[in-house]
XYZ file of C-alpha atoms in Angstrom:
572
model
C 0.000 0.000 0.000
C 1.449 3.421 -0.844
C 2.523 5.532 2.087
C -0.215 8.140 1.524
C -2.748 5.349 1.208
C -1.629 4.086 4.603
C -1.870 7.366 6.465
C -5.173 8.739 5.151
C -7.269 5.802 6.501
C -5.222 5.846 9.712
C -5.987 9.530 10.299
C -9.695 8.761 9.887
C -9.349 5.942 12.414
C -7.554 8.236 14.872
C -10.323 10.824 14.518
C -12.919 8.143 15.214
C -11.025 6.769 18.227
C -10.572 10.160 19.882
C -14.210 11.193 19.285
C -15.916 8.122 20.789
C -16.725 9.862 24.108
C -18.057 12.911 22.267
C -21.009 11.671 20.239
C -23.532 14.460 19.703
C -26.857 13.936 21.451
C -28.751 15.247 18.416
C -28.048 13.539 15.065
C -26.530 15.439 12.173
C -29.059 13.893 9.801
C -31.981 11.477 9.785
C -32.417 9.245 6.747
C -35.486 7.046 7.078
C -35.004 4.871 10.170
C -31.305 5.793 10.361
C -29.879 8.596 12.462
C -26.379 9.807 11.644
C -24.216 11.349 14.346
C -20.706 12.756 14.170
C -19.277 9.441 15.403
C -21.231 7.429 12.828
C -20.071 9.793 10.094
C -16.440 9.245 11.111
C -17.109 5.499 11.312
C -18.433 5.448 7.747
C -15.423 7.456 6.570
C -12.950 5.129 8.286
C -14.638 2.002 6.917
C -14.800 3.410 3.412
C -11.133 4.400 3.376
C -10.007 1.136 4.968
C -11.434 -1.034 2.216
C -10.780 1.252 -0.757
C -7.189 2.295 -0.055
C -5.927 -1.119 -1.185
C -7.211 -3.792 -3.587
C -8.974 -6.814 -2.042
C -5.942 -8.991 -2.758
C -3.978 -6.945 -0.191
C -6.622 -7.045 2.527
C -5.532 -8.599 5.801
C -7.909 -11.324 6.935
C -8.559 -12.398 10.520
C -7.868 -15.897 11.743
C -9.839 -19.129 11.621
C -11.873 -18.575 14.785
C -13.734 -15.769 13.054
C -15.892 -18.238 11.150
C -17.935 -18.388 14.353
C -18.598 -14.651 14.039
C -19.861 -15.187 10.488
C -22.282 -17.823 11.770
C -23.309 -15.491 14.571
C -23.910 -12.636 12.126
C -26.200 -14.741 9.952
C -28.140 -16.004 12.951
C -28.351 -12.451 14.295
C -30.124 -11.245 11.155
C -32.390 -14.308 11.020
C -33.361 -13.802 14.648
C -34.211 -10.162 13.956
C -36.357 -10.958 10.914
C -38.277 -13.665 12.812
C -38.563 -11.769 16.090
C -42.034 -12.136 17.671
C -42.120 -8.376 18.378
C -40.197 -5.261 17.353
C -38.512 -6.884 14.350
C -37.554 -3.475 12.960
C -35.771 -2.508 16.158
C -33.956 -5.852 16.276
C -32.827 -5.524 12.648
C -31.540 -1.999 13.202
C -29.621 -3.073 16.325
C -28.228 -6.140 14.532
C -26.882 -4.029 11.681
C -25.264 -1.697 14.210
C -23.520 -4.637 15.879
C -22.333 -6.024 12.542
C -20.928 -2.584 11.710
C -18.793 -2.942 14.827
C -17.530 -6.328 13.629
C -16.686 -4.707 10.288
C -14.735 -2.022 12.143
C -12.604 -4.693 13.813
C -11.720 -6.123 10.389
C -11.109 -2.611 9.031
C -8.573 -1.945 11.784
C -6.468 -4.757 10.304
C -6.301 -2.844 7.038
C -5.291 0.444 8.687
C -2.888 -0.708 11.417
C 0.026 -2.082 9.392
C 2.905 -1.068 11.685
C 3.395 -1.208 15.474
C 3.451 2.584 15.735
C 0.031 2.755 14.070
C -1.450 0.703 16.881
C 0.278 2.898 19.487
C -1.252 6.000 17.915
C -4.746 4.492 18.000
C -4.260 3.499 21.644
C -3.133 7.014 22.558
C -6.093 8.524 20.675
C -8.463 6.349 22.695
C -6.696 7.261 25.930
C -6.630 10.961 25.068
C -10.367 11.038 24.418
C -11.047 9.145 27.632
C -8.843 11.387 29.780
C -10.429 14.534 28.345
C -13.928 13.152 28.970
C -12.981 12.172 32.529
C -11.589 15.657 33.127
C -14.865 17.223 31.998
C -16.763 14.900 34.305
C -14.494 15.739 37.252
C -15.028 19.467 36.691
C -18.796 18.958 36.751
C -18.618 17.008 40.006
C -16.633 19.823 41.611
C -18.352 22.877 40.104
C -21.738 21.805 38.728
C -22.997 20.824 35.294
C -21.559 22.561 32.246
C -24.220 23.836 29.884
C -22.361 22.989 26.684
C -21.992 19.322 27.683
C -25.708 19.033 26.867
C -24.533 18.793 23.254
C -23.416 15.237 24.044
C -25.770 13.927 26.736
C -29.125 14.570 28.331
C -28.128 15.159 31.935
C -25.621 14.039 34.502
C -26.246 10.587 35.994
C -27.389 10.479 39.608
C -27.764 7.746 42.185
C -29.946 8.858 45.041
C -28.876 12.410 45.906
C -25.375 11.950 44.529
C -24.065 13.063 41.139
C -21.996 10.425 39.337
C -19.078 11.401 37.140
C -20.550 11.200 33.657
C -18.710 13.637 31.397
C -19.996 13.700 27.804
C -21.159 10.064 27.958
C -24.873 9.225 28.090
C -24.553 7.369 31.376
C -21.966 7.054 34.143
C -21.553 3.290 33.647
C -20.395 3.975 30.090
C -17.826 6.402 31.487
C -16.636 3.751 33.922
C -16.352 1.114 31.192
C -14.423 3.438 28.897
C -11.967 4.230 31.701
C -11.489 0.544 32.558
C -10.762 -0.410 28.952
C -8.329 2.443 28.223
C -6.585 2.642 31.612
C -4.108 -0.119 30.572
C -2.683 2.267 27.962
C -1.460 4.470 30.829
C 0.643 1.516 32.018
C 1.879 0.862 28.485
C 2.839 4.510 28.018
C 4.699 4.605 31.328
C 6.559 1.373 30.557
C 7.482 2.647 27.086
C 8.891 5.896 28.491
C 10.730 4.162 31.341
C 12.507 1.741 28.987
C 13.226 4.296 26.279
C 16.693 5.644 25.499
C 15.597 9.214 26.154
C 17.684 11.325 28.549
C 16.619 11.447 32.201
C 15.616 15.110 32.038
C 13.007 14.112 29.451
C 11.894 10.832 31.035
C 11.358 12.052 34.604
C 8.747 14.753 33.879
C 7.015 12.441 31.408
C 6.840 9.658 34.002
C 5.495 12.129 36.541
C 2.809 13.072 34.036
C 1.959 9.391 33.558
C 1.651 8.990 37.329
C -0.654 11.987 37.632
C -2.745 10.670 34.735
C -3.057 7.248 36.382
C -4.143 8.734 39.719
C -6.589 11.147 38.091
C -8.048 8.502 35.782
C -8.535 6.066 38.666
C -10.086 8.807 40.779
C -12.498 9.537 37.922
C -13.403 5.853 37.820
C -14.245 5.920 41.530
C -16.358 9.065 41.084
C -18.560 7.231 38.585
C -19.748 5.342 41.700
C -19.686 2.098 39.729
C -19.028 -0.829 42.049
C -18.283 -3.103 39.114
C -15.652 -0.681 37.811
C -13.445 -0.890 40.903
C -13.760 -4.673 41.027
C -13.017 -5.011 37.303
C -9.846 -2.907 37.447
C -8.443 -4.867 40.397
C -9.386 -8.286 38.967
C -7.923 -7.521 35.527
C -4.691 -6.140 37.003
C -4.244 -9.255 39.145
C -5.108 -11.579 36.263
C -2.673 -9.921 33.847
C 0.066 -9.793 36.501
C -0.275 -13.497 37.311
C -0.249 -14.554 33.662
C 2.776 -12.394 32.917
C 4.685 -13.736 35.920
C 4.009 -17.449 35.354
C 6.700 -17.930 32.635
C 9.252 -16.764 35.278
C 11.130 -14.473 32.904
C 12.635 -11.188 34.099
C 10.713 -9.343 31.391
C 7.392 -10.849 32.461
C 8.014 -10.259 36.158
C 8.882 -6.614 35.603
C 5.683 -6.046 33.648
C 3.713 -7.951 36.295
C 4.946 -5.509 38.954
C 3.600 -2.576 36.951
C 0.161 -4.187 36.736
C 0.216 -5.051 40.436
C 1.104 -1.440 41.158
C -1.876 -0.217 39.143
C -4.209 -2.618 40.951
C -2.846 -1.561 44.343
C -3.238 2.113 43.439
C -6.860 1.474 42.415
C -7.542 -0.251 45.738
C -5.940 2.553 47.778
C -7.892 5.284 45.968
C -11.175 3.399 46.332
C -10.639 2.658 50.034
C -9.649 6.265 50.679
C -12.711 7.577 48.890
C -14.920 5.136 50.807
C -13.526 6.248 54.166
C -13.781 9.956 53.401
C -17.180 10.178 51.700
C -20.628 8.702 52.047
C -21.318 8.064 48.370
C -19.063 5.075 47.739
C -19.754 3.663 51.193
C -23.445 3.453 50.386
C -22.738 1.949 46.970
C -20.457 -0.732 48.399
C -23.050 -1.727 50.971
C -24.861 -3.382 48.088
C -28.550 -3.675 47.408
C -30.697 -1.951 44.835
C -30.740 1.834 44.877
C -34.511 1.575 45.344
C -33.761 0.517 48.918
C -32.406 4.011 49.550
C -35.838 5.486 48.823
C -37.735 4.363 51.893
C -40.133 6.632 53.756
C -43.041 6.184 56.132
C -45.775 8.816 55.960
C -48.548 8.827 58.572
C -51.542 10.979 57.659
C -55.264 10.920 58.492
C -57.140 8.087 56.805
C -60.094 10.366 56.018
C -60.623 14.094 55.721
C -63.587 16.326 55.054
C -62.795 19.715 53.580
C -64.750 22.562 52.035
C -63.854 23.372 48.452
C -61.632 26.425 47.938
C -60.490 26.331 51.576
C -57.214 25.421 53.295
C -57.048 22.830 56.074
C -54.133 22.233 58.464
C -53.305 18.515 58.417
C -50.954 16.736 60.875
C -48.460 14.501 59.067
C -45.585 12.414 60.471
C -42.730 11.429 58.161
C -39.883 9.006 58.921
C -36.758 8.717 56.777
C -36.213 4.949 56.546
C -33.721 5.299 53.702
C -29.956 5.585 53.487
C -29.293 9.301 53.029
C -30.377 12.646 54.449
C -33.160 14.607 52.779
C -32.459 18.195 51.772
C -35.179 20.456 50.395
C -32.799 22.858 48.688
C -30.521 22.583 45.660
C -31.102 21.401 42.109
C -32.920 18.182 43.077
C -34.725 18.912 46.357
C -36.430 16.193 48.383
C -39.847 17.264 49.615
C -43.112 15.883 50.871
C -45.530 15.638 47.974
C -49.111 14.659 47.349
C -51.138 13.763 44.277
C -54.902 13.780 43.742
C -56.501 10.772 42.007
C -60.096 10.110 41.000
C -61.947 6.830 41.501
C -60.509 5.498 38.219
C -56.946 6.029 39.457
C -56.309 8.950 37.117
C -54.349 11.987 38.328
C -56.427 15.151 38.772
C -55.636 18.687 39.880
C -52.200 20.116 40.536
C -49.602 18.196 42.504
C -48.705 19.518 45.945
C -45.293 20.117 47.529
C -44.146 20.975 51.046
C -40.401 21.414 51.644
C -38.956 20.092 54.876
C -37.988 22.932 57.240
C -34.564 21.360 57.822
C -32.520 18.364 56.615
C -34.001 15.029 57.683
C -31.292 12.516 58.553
C -31.619 8.796 57.853
C -33.687 7.251 60.642
C -35.121 10.602 61.767
C -38.835 11.348 62.222
C -40.419 14.779 61.743
C -43.921 15.915 62.650
C -45.503 18.694 60.590
C -48.775 20.545 60.311
C -49.285 21.238 56.637
C -51.664 23.628 54.875
C -53.689 21.463 52.480
C -55.470 23.388 49.680
C -58.884 21.859 49.059
C -59.957 20.549 45.647
C -61.754 23.120 43.483
C -64.899 20.991 43.186
C -66.950 18.698 45.397
C -66.266 14.985 45.266
C -64.451 12.099 46.922
C -60.927 12.048 45.495
C -57.989 10.154 46.984
C -54.926 12.033 48.174
C -51.695 10.017 47.843
C -48.983 11.229 50.220
C -45.381 10.473 49.302
C -41.862 11.867 49.449
C -40.520 13.034 46.082
C -36.954 13.522 44.874
C -37.483 16.142 42.192
C -36.270 15.168 38.709
C -35.405 11.714 40.056
C -38.266 9.697 41.559
C -41.268 9.443 43.808
C -40.270 7.275 46.743
C -43.452 5.223 46.369
C -42.520 4.306 42.798
C -39.312 2.798 44.161
C -40.659 1.218 47.363
C -44.208 0.405 46.245
C -45.691 2.122 49.298
C -47.755 5.318 49.539
C -50.124 6.674 52.171
C -53.695 7.293 51.004
C -56.205 9.676 52.521
C -59.821 9.415 51.417
C -61.011 13.014 51.031
C -64.576 14.248 50.975
C -64.744 17.708 49.410
C -68.004 19.544 50.074
C -69.333 22.808 48.727
C -69.930 25.461 51.355
C -73.063 27.606 51.231
C -72.749 30.409 48.708
C -69.777 28.821 46.882
C -69.749 27.978 43.207
C -67.494 25.140 42.038
C -64.718 26.101 39.656
C -63.733 23.794 36.804
C -61.136 21.179 37.721
C -57.513 22.144 37.209
C -55.479 19.638 35.172
C -52.421 18.039 36.696
C -49.424 20.355 36.544
C -46.754 18.941 34.276
C -43.306 20.454 34.643
C -39.950 19.582 33.098
C -39.519 16.650 35.445
C -43.005 15.212 35.160
C -45.145 13.403 32.635
C -48.650 12.275 33.525
C -47.923 13.172 37.101
C -44.781 11.026 37.309
C -41.094 11.910 37.324
C -39.345 10.900 34.122
C -36.978 8.543 35.998
C -38.814 5.225 36.070
C -38.168 2.408 38.548
C -35.482 -0.093 37.529
C -35.712 -3.762 38.607
C -32.824 -5.338 40.466
C -30.181 -7.248 38.527
C -31.444 -10.567 39.867
C -34.938 -9.756 38.589
C -33.571 -8.852 35.150
C -31.517 -12.049 35.039
C -34.555 -14.126 36.029
C -36.615 -12.543 33.259
C -33.805 -13.103 30.771
C -33.549 -16.799 31.635
C -37.316 -17.134 31.247
C -37.051 -15.684 27.732
C -34.218 -18.083 26.842
C -36.326 -21.044 27.974
C -39.305 -19.849 25.930
C -37.360 -19.132 22.706
C -34.147 -21.158 23.010
C -33.191 -21.334 19.318
C -33.905 -17.977 17.702
C -34.194 -15.697 20.713
C -36.368 -12.590 20.804
C -34.243 -10.375 18.554
C -31.271 -8.210 19.403
C -32.010 -5.235 21.670
C -35.592 -6.374 22.258
C -35.249 -7.370 25.905
C -35.477 -3.749 27.040
C -38.753 -3.316 25.139
C -40.438 -6.503 26.363
C -39.401 -7.209 29.953
C -41.949 -4.762 31.396
C -44.884 -6.909 30.263
C -43.592 -9.738 32.446
C -43.696 -7.407 35.434
C -47.243 -6.263 34.555
C -45.848 -2.749 34.342
C -46.520 -0.002 31.837
C -44.127 2.362 33.602
C -40.857 0.504 33.018
C -37.531 1.896 31.887
C -37.072 0.861 28.237
C -33.350 1.679 28.262
C -32.520 -1.205 30.623
C -30.887 -4.377 29.292
C -30.319 -7.676 31.098
C -27.268 -6.246 32.876
C -25.242 -9.226 31.651
C -23.252 -9.332 28.400
C -23.527 -13.101 27.985
C -27.174 -13.477 28.960
C -28.128 -10.613 26.633
C -26.650 -12.533 23.706
C -28.494 -15.741 24.578
C -31.775 -13.871 25.061
C -31.315 -12.021 21.775
C -30.258 -14.769 19.362
C -30.842 -18.016 21.224
C -28.496 -20.836 22.089
C -27.136 -21.447 18.575
C -26.334 -17.858 17.623
C -25.308 -16.962 21.150
C -23.219 -20.113 21.359
C -21.345 -19.169 18.174
C -20.596 -15.733 19.586
C -19.479 -17.137 22.936
C -17.264 -19.685 21.137
C -15.484 -16.862 19.313
C -15.260 -14.883 22.537
C -13.799 -17.892 24.343
C -11.189 -18.324 21.601
C -10.273 -14.659 22.014
C -9.848 -15.028 25.796
C -7.706 -18.146 25.405
C -5.559 -16.344 22.861
C -5.092 -13.346 25.160
C -4.043 -15.536 28.081
C -1.725 -17.650 25.924
C -0.097 -14.531 24.497
C 0.581 -13.169 27.978
C 2.641 -16.338 28.533
C 4.908 -15.551 25.574
C 8.394 -14.459 26.659
C 8.443 -11.715 24.010
C 4.976 -10.294 24.695
C 4.997 -6.516 24.360
C 3.508 -4.124 26.880
C 1.152 -2.859 24.176
C -0.174 -6.360 23.542
C -0.693 -6.768 27.271
C -2.509 -3.413 27.440
C -4.902 -4.236 24.591
C -5.527 -7.666 26.112
C -6.214 -6.089 29.500
C -8.720 -3.707 27.908
C -10.578 -6.638 26.359
C -10.532 -8.558 29.639
C -12.011 -5.496 31.360
C -14.978 -5.667 28.991
C -15.470 -9.362 29.626
C -15.182 -9.138 33.419
C -17.487 -6.128 33.693
C -19.786 -7.887 31.239
C -21.024 -10.163 34.008
C -22.849 -7.133 35.433
C -23.518 -4.871 32.439
C -24.036 -4.776 28.680
C -22.231 -2.238 26.487
C -22.209 -3.336 22.845
C -25.100 -1.172 21.632
C -23.708 2.168 22.801
C -21.357 3.668 20.226
C -18.870 4.947 22.802
C -18.315 1.545 24.397
C -19.458 -0.814 21.635
C -17.134 0.662 19.014
C -14.370 0.779 21.631
C -14.746 -2.971 22.125
C -14.451 -3.705 18.410
C -11.544 -1.281 18.052
C -9.722 -3.204 20.775
C -10.528 -6.492 19.033
C -9.079 -5.105 15.808
C -5.985 -3.808 17.608
C -5.474 -7.186 19.252
C -5.637 -9.114 15.990
C -3.418 -6.557 14.236
C -0.818 -6.945 16.987
C -0.990 -10.698 16.447
C -0.625 -10.212 12.700
C 2.419 -8.032 13.197
C 3.930 -10.788 15.350
C 3.054 -13.462 12.745
C 0.481 -15.359 14.788
C -3.235 -14.741 14.654
C -6.452 -16.065 16.110
């Protein structure tokens, strides 16, 4: 391939790699069912250049194990076309996944020299560090308005903001950090063993150290429990496999990985001791358990329309964090009016707490209750509400109901009913953040679906659209997957298609571990392998392939791994 023909596709790949965290929230164009973002535009450019810069006879082909991916791809499309529901969604998601597979093959065409792979790794790391820095600034100083170009809003868990940066969700941020953190080790090792003079190496190594500490700190601030565990497990796994051959080279590299794992543990423990956020996260349990309140109010009330009645109410904070009625997302006592059909009527009511309410504390209040504008017998549902986040009753399943009798006083004329107030954070009287089932519930539902459709599955990406029916819920979060990489594949394409994918994945893992045993393994090979292992370890608790930032990162790492193997004359 001519030199210019090598560099033009590579530049497109570098642009794609560095832009993965910065996908615009609004598409650049919409063509039929397809939406095109800046990242997808760069992806199309990179793929086009990769396969047109050289004739097919010069294309680099992956190894034998990839036949399983071909089988998986065919089964993926068949499963989508025969999906019992949402076939269009499944087909669209399947094509997106196959585009990622194509990207992995395209990387082989663009990464023809070791330095090409290093540049791609540094582009990925640079984008990740910049995104983490943006997220850290927001945690310290509040949300940045311009970041709304890339995401809806910052991720929260309970009252706590999670480091999100320009990613859609904090777990994506955590996964991106986990998968690119190994390149910090590779960069430090490369500098340390270079022939550069000490006055150049020392400040560079100090910069690498600061980057490692900052990147790990950003990972902790995502408040992802799986992220901390993944980093430590992968570091230990890579260190052990590097040390087993008992070569000086392998042992030296193993010490670097052990150092990274130890640093991750120290930062996480320190953060847990000094702040409440990570301590609560590490205590386990579903976040819904944090939203526990007991409200004691009169069982019945009689009130004249257009009047105000003082009502005694006792509220106990049975959750895990203090309630504050100030700030961007205040926690207040709320109430909603419902008619006999269970439909919301009239405006919602709010009463801020006069002071913070600590976990376990009980407060007694006398509240001014505005009467309904017309006579009738509505129900008043008392509950605590975390504005822009959730009603506590939606999380706990418990509300306090007062049966109200509204009567018309002599000389009064009923006014027409006022519709429910709908603000930015509400729709049909409910906050936009819908309750999310626990992981064990999602896994149980996923296994049920596998048993019901074991061969073809339900279609890729269809679990999130169908699990709510099994919970008899119309108010379920349709962005939630099975929270398990492997189960999601089996649910989506059944045992045959999922088995083909898992066979290929198993071959990849075996190849990574075998390569780490090689006496001449390079630090860059180890770093790419560690990034892939991070995906597979974290995959037991999450699913990332359908988000461009993390899904394309996975396939980029796969392509880098195979290209490294190709450059060393052995492939999978």
